Coordinates of N, CA and C in Angstrom, one line a residue:
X1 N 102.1 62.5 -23.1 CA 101.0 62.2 -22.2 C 101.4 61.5 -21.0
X2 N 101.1 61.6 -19.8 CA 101.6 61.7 -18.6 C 100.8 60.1 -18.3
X3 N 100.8 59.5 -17.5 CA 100.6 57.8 -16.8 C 99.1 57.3 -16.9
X4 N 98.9 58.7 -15.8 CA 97.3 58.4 -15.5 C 96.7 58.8 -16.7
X5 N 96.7 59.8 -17.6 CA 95.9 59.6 -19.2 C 96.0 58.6 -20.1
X6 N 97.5 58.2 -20.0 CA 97.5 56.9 -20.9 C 96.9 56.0 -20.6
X7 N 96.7 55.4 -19.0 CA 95.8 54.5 -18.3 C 94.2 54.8 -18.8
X8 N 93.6 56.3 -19.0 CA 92.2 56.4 -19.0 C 92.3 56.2 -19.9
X9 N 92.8 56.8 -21.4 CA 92.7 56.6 -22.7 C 92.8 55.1 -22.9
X10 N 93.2 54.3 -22.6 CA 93.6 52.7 -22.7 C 92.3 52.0 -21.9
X11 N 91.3 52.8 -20.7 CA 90.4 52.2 -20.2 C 89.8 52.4 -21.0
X12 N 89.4 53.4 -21.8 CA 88.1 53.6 -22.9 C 88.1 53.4 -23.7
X13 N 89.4 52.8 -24.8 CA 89.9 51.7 -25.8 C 88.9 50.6 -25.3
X14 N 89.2 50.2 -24.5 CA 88.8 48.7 -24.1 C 87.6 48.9 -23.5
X15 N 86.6 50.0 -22.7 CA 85.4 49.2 -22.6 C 84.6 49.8 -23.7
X16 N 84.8 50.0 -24.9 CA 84.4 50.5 -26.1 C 85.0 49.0 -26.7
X17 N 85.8 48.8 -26.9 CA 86.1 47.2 -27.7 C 85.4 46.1 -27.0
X18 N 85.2 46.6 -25.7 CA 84.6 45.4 -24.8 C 82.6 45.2 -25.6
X19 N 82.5 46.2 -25.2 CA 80.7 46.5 -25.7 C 80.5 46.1 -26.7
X20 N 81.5 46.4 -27.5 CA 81.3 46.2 -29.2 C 81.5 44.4 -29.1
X21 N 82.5 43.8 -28.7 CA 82.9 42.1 -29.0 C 81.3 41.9 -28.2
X22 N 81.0 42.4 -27.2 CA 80.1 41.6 -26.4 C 78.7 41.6 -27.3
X23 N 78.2 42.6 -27.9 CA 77.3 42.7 -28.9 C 77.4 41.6 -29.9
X24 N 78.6 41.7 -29.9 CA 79.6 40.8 -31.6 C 79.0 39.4 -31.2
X25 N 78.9 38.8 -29.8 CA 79.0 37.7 -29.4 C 77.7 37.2 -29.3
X26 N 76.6 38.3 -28.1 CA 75.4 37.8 -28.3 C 74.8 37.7 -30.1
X27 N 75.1 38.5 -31.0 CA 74.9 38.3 -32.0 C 75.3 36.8 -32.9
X28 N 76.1 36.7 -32.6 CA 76.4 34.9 -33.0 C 76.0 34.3 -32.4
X29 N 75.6 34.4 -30.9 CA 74.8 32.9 -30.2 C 73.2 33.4 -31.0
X30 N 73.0 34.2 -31.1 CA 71.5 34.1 -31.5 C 71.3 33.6 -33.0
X31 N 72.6 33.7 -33.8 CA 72.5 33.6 -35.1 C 72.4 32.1 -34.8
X32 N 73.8 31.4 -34.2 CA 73.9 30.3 -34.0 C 72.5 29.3 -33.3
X33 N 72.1 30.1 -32.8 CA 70.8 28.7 -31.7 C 69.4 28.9 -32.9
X34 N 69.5 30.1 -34.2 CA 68.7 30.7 -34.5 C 67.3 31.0 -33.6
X35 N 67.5 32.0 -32.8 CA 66.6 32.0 -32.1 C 66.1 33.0 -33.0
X36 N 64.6 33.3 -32.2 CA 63.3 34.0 -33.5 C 63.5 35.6 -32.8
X37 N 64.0 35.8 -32.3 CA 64.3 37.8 -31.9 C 65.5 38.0 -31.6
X38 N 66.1 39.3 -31.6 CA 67.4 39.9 -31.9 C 67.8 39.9 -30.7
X39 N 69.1 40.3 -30.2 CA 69.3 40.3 -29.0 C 68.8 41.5 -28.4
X40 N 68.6 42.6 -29.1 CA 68.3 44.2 -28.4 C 67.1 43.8 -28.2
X41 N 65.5 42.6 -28.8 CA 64.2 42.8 -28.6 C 64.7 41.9 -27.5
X42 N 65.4 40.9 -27.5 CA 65.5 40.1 -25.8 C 65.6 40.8 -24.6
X43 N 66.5 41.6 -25.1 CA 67.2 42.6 -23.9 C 65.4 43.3 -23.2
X44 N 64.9 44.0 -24.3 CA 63.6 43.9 -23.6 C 62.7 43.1 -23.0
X45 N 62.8 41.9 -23.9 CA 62.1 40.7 -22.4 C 62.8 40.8 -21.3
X46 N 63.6 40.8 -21.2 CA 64.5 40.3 -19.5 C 64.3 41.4 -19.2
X47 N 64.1 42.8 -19.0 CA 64.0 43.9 -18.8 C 62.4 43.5 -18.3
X48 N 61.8 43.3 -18.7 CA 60.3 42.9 -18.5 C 59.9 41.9 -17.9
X49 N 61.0 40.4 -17.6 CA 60.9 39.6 -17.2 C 60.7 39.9 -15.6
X50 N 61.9 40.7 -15.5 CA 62.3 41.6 -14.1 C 61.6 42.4 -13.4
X51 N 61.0 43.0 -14.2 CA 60.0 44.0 -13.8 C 59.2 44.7 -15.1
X52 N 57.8 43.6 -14.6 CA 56.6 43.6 -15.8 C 55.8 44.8 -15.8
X53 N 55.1 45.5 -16.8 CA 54.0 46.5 -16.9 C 55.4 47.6 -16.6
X54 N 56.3 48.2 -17.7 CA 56.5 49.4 -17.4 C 56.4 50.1 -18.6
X55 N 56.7 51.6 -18.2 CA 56.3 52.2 -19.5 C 57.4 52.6 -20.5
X56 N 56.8 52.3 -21.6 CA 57.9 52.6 -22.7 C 59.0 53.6 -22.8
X57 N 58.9 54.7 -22.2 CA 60.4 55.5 -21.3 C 61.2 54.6 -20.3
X58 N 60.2 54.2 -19.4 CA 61.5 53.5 -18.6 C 62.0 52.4 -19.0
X59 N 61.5 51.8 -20.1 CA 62.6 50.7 -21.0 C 63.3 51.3 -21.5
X60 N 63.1 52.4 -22.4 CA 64.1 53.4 -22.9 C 65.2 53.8 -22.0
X61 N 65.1 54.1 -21.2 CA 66.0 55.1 -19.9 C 66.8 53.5 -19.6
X62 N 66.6 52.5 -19.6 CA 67.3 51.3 -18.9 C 68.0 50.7 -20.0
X63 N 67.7 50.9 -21.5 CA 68.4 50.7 -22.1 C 69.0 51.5 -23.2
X64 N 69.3 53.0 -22.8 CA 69.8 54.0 -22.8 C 69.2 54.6 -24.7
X65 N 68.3 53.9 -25.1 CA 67.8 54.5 -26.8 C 66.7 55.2 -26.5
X66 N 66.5 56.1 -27.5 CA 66.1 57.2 -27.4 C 64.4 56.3 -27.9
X67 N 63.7 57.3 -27.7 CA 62.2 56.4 -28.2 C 61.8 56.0 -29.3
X68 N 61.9 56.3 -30.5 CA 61.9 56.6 -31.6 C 62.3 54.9 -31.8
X69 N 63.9 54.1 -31.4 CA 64.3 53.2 -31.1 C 63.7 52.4 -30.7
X70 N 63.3 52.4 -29.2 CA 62.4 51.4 -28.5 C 60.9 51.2 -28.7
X71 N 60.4 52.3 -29.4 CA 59.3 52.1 -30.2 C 59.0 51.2 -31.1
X72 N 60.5 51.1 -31.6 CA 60.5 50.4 -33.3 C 60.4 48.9 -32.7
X73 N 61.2 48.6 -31.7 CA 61.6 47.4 -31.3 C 60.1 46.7 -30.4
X74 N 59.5 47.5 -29.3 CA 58.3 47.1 -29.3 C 57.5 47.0 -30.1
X75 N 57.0 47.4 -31.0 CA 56.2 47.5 -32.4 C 56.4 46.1 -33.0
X76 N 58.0 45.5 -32.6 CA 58.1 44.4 -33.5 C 57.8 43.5 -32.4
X77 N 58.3 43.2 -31.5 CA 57.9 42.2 -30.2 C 56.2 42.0 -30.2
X78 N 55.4 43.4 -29.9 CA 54.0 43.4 -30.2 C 53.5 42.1 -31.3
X79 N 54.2 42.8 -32.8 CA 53.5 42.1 -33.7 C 54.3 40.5 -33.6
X80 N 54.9 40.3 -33.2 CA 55.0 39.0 -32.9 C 54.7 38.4 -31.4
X81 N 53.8 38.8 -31.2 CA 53.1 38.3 -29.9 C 53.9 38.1 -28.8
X82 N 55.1 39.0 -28.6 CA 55.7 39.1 -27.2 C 55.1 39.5 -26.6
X83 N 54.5 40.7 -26.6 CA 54.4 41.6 -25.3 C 53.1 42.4 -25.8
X84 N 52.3 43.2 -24.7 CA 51.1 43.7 -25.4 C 51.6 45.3 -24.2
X85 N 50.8 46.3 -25.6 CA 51.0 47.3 -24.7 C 49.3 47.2 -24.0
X86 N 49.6 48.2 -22.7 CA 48.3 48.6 -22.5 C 47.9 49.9 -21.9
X87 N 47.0 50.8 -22.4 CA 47.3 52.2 -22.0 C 47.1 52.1 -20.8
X88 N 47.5 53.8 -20.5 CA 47.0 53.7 -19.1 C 46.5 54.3 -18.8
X89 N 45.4 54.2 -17.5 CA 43.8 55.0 -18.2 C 43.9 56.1 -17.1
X90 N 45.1 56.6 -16.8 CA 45.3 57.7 -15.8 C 46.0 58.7 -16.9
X91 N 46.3 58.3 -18.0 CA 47.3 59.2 -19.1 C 47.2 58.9 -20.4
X92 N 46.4 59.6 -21.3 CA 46.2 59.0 -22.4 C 47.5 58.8 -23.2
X93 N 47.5 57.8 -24.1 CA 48.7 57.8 -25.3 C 50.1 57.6 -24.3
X94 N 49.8 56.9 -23.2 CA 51.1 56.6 -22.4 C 50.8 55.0 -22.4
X95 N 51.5 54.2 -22.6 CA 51.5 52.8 -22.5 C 52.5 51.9 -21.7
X96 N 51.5 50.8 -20.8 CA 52.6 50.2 -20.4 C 53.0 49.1 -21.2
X97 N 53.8 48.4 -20.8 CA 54.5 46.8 -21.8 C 54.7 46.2 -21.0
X98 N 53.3 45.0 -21.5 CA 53.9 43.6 -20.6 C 54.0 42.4 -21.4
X99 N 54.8 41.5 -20.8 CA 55.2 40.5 -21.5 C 53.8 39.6 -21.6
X100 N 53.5 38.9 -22.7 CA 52.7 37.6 -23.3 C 53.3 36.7 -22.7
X101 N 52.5 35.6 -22.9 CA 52.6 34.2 -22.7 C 53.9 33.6 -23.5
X102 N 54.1 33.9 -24.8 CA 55.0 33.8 -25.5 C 56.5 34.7 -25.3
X103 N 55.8 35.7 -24.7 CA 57.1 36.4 -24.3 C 58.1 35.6 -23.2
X104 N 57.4 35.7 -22.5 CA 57.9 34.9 -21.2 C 58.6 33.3 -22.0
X105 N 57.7 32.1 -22.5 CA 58.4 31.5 -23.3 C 59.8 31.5 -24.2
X106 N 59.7 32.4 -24.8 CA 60.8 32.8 -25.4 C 62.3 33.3 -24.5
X107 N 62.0 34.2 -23.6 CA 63.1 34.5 -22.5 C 63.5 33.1 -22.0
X108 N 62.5 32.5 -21.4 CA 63.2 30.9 -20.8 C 63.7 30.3 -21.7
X109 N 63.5 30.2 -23.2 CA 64.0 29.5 -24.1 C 65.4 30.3 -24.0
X110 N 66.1 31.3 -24.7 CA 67.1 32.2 -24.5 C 67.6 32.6 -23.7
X111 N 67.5 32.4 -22.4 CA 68.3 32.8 -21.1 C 69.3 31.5 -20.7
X112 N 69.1 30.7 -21.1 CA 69.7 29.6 -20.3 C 71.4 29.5 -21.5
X113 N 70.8 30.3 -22.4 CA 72.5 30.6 -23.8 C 72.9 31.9 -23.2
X114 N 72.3 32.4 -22.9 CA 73.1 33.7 -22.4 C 73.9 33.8 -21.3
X115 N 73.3 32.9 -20.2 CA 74.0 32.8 -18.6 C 75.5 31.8 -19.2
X116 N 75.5 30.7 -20.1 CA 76.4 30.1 -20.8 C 77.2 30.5 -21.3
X117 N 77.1 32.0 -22.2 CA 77.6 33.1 -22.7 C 78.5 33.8 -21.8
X118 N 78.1 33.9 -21.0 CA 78.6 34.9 -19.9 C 79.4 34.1 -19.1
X119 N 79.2 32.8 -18.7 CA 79.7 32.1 -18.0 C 81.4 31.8 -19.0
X120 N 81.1 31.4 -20.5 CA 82.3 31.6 -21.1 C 83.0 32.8 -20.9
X121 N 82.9 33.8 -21.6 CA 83.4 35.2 -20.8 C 84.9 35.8 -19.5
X122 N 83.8 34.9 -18.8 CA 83.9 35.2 -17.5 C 84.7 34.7 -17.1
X123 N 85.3 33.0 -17.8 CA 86.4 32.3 -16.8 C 87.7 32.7 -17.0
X124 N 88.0 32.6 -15.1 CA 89.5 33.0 -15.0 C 89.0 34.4 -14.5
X125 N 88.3 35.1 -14.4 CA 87.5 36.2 -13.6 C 86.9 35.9 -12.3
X126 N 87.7 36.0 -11.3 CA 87.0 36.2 -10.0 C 86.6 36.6 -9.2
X127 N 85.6 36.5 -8.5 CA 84.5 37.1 -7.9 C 85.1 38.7 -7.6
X128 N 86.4 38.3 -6.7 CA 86.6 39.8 -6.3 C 86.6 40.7 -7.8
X129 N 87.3 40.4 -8.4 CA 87.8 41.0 -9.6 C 86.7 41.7 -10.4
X130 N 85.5 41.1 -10.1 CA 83.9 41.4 -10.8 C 83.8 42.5 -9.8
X131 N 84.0 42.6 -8.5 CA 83.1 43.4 -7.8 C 84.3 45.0 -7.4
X132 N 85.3 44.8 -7.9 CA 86.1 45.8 -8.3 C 85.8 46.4 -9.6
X133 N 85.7 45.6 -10.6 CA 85.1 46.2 -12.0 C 84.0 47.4 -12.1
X134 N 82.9 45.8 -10.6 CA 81.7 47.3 -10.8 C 81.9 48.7 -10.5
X135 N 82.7 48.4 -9.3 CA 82.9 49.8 -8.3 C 83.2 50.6 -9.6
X136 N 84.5 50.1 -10.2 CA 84.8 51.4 -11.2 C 84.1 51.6 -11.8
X137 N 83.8 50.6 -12.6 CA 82.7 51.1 -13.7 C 81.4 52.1 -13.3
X138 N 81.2 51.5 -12.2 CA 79.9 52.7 -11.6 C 80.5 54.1 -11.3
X139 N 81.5 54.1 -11.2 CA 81.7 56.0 -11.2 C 82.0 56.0 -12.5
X140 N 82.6 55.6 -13.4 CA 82.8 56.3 -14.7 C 81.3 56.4 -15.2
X141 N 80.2 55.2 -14.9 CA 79.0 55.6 -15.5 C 78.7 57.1 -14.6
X142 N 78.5 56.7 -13.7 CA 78.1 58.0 -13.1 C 78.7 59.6 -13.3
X143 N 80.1 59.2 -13.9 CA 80.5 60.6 -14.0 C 79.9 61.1 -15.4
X144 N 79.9 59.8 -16.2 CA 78.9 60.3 -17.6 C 77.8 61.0 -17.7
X145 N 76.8 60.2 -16.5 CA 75.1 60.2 -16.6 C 75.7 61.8 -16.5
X146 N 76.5 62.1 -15.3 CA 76.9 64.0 -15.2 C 77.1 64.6 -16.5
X147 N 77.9 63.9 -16.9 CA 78.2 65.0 -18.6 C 77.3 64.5 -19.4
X148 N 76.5 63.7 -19.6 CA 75.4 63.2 -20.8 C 73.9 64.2 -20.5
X149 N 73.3 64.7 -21.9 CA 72.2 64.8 -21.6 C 71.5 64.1 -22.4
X150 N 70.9 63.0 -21.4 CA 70.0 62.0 -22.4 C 68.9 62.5 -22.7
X151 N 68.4 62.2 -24.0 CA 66.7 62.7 -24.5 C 66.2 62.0 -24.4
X152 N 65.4 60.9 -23.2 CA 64.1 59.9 -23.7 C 63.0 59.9 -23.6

């Protein structure tokens, strides 16, 4: 195997080990602070936090699971009073999701471990070094979204 393959094959080792430890991690701070929702139903508050009332595909499409998925996890946010769906009266059986009172609550409770999270992570990483990461990382995403066909 010639330089530049061992270099890609060794880039996709690692951000495949990277995604997985980072998962690995927000799952222990949540275990550890015991906060009351998982990291994947947080991931939908801040998603919501960001940008309230959208519809259950475009949370899907931003956090790349198919609906079936993000259904299940709104379903559970709903019954715990995060977030309320509400149709929309230009499309039947289309719903948007917005965060609750409690929703919103809960993000500010758990955002301030995550930025802390990340902030561990991160040291000894700098600035330039982040903004070289993205560049690559955004073409490899990009050359994926080309070869992927997502269903959401």
């Amino acid at each position: 195997m010639d330089e530049i393959n061992q270099l890609r094959k060794k880039a996709g080792v690692m951000l495949i080990n990277s995604g997985t430890l980072m998962r690995i991690c927000k799952r222990q701070v949540f275990r550890e602070k015991k906060f009351a929702i998982t990291p994947e139903q947080f991931e939908v508050l801040a998603i919501l936090a960001e940008e309230d009332g959208l519809y259950q595909r475009q949370i899907a499409a931003i956090m790349l699971k198919d609906r079936p998925n993000i259904t299940r996890i709104i379903n559970i946010l709903e019954s715990g009073g995060y977030v309320n769906r509400v149709e929309d009266t230009n499309r039947r059986k289309v719903f948007k999701v917005f965060l609750t009172e409690k929703g919103h609550a809960i993000y500010e409770q758990i955002q301030p471990a995550i930025y802390e999270m990340r902030n561990e992570i991160n040291v000894g990483i700098e600035k330039e070094d982040i903004e070289i990461c993205l560049e690559v990382l955004g073409k490899f995403q990009a050359n994926l979204e080309k070869k992927v066909n997502m269903q959401i």
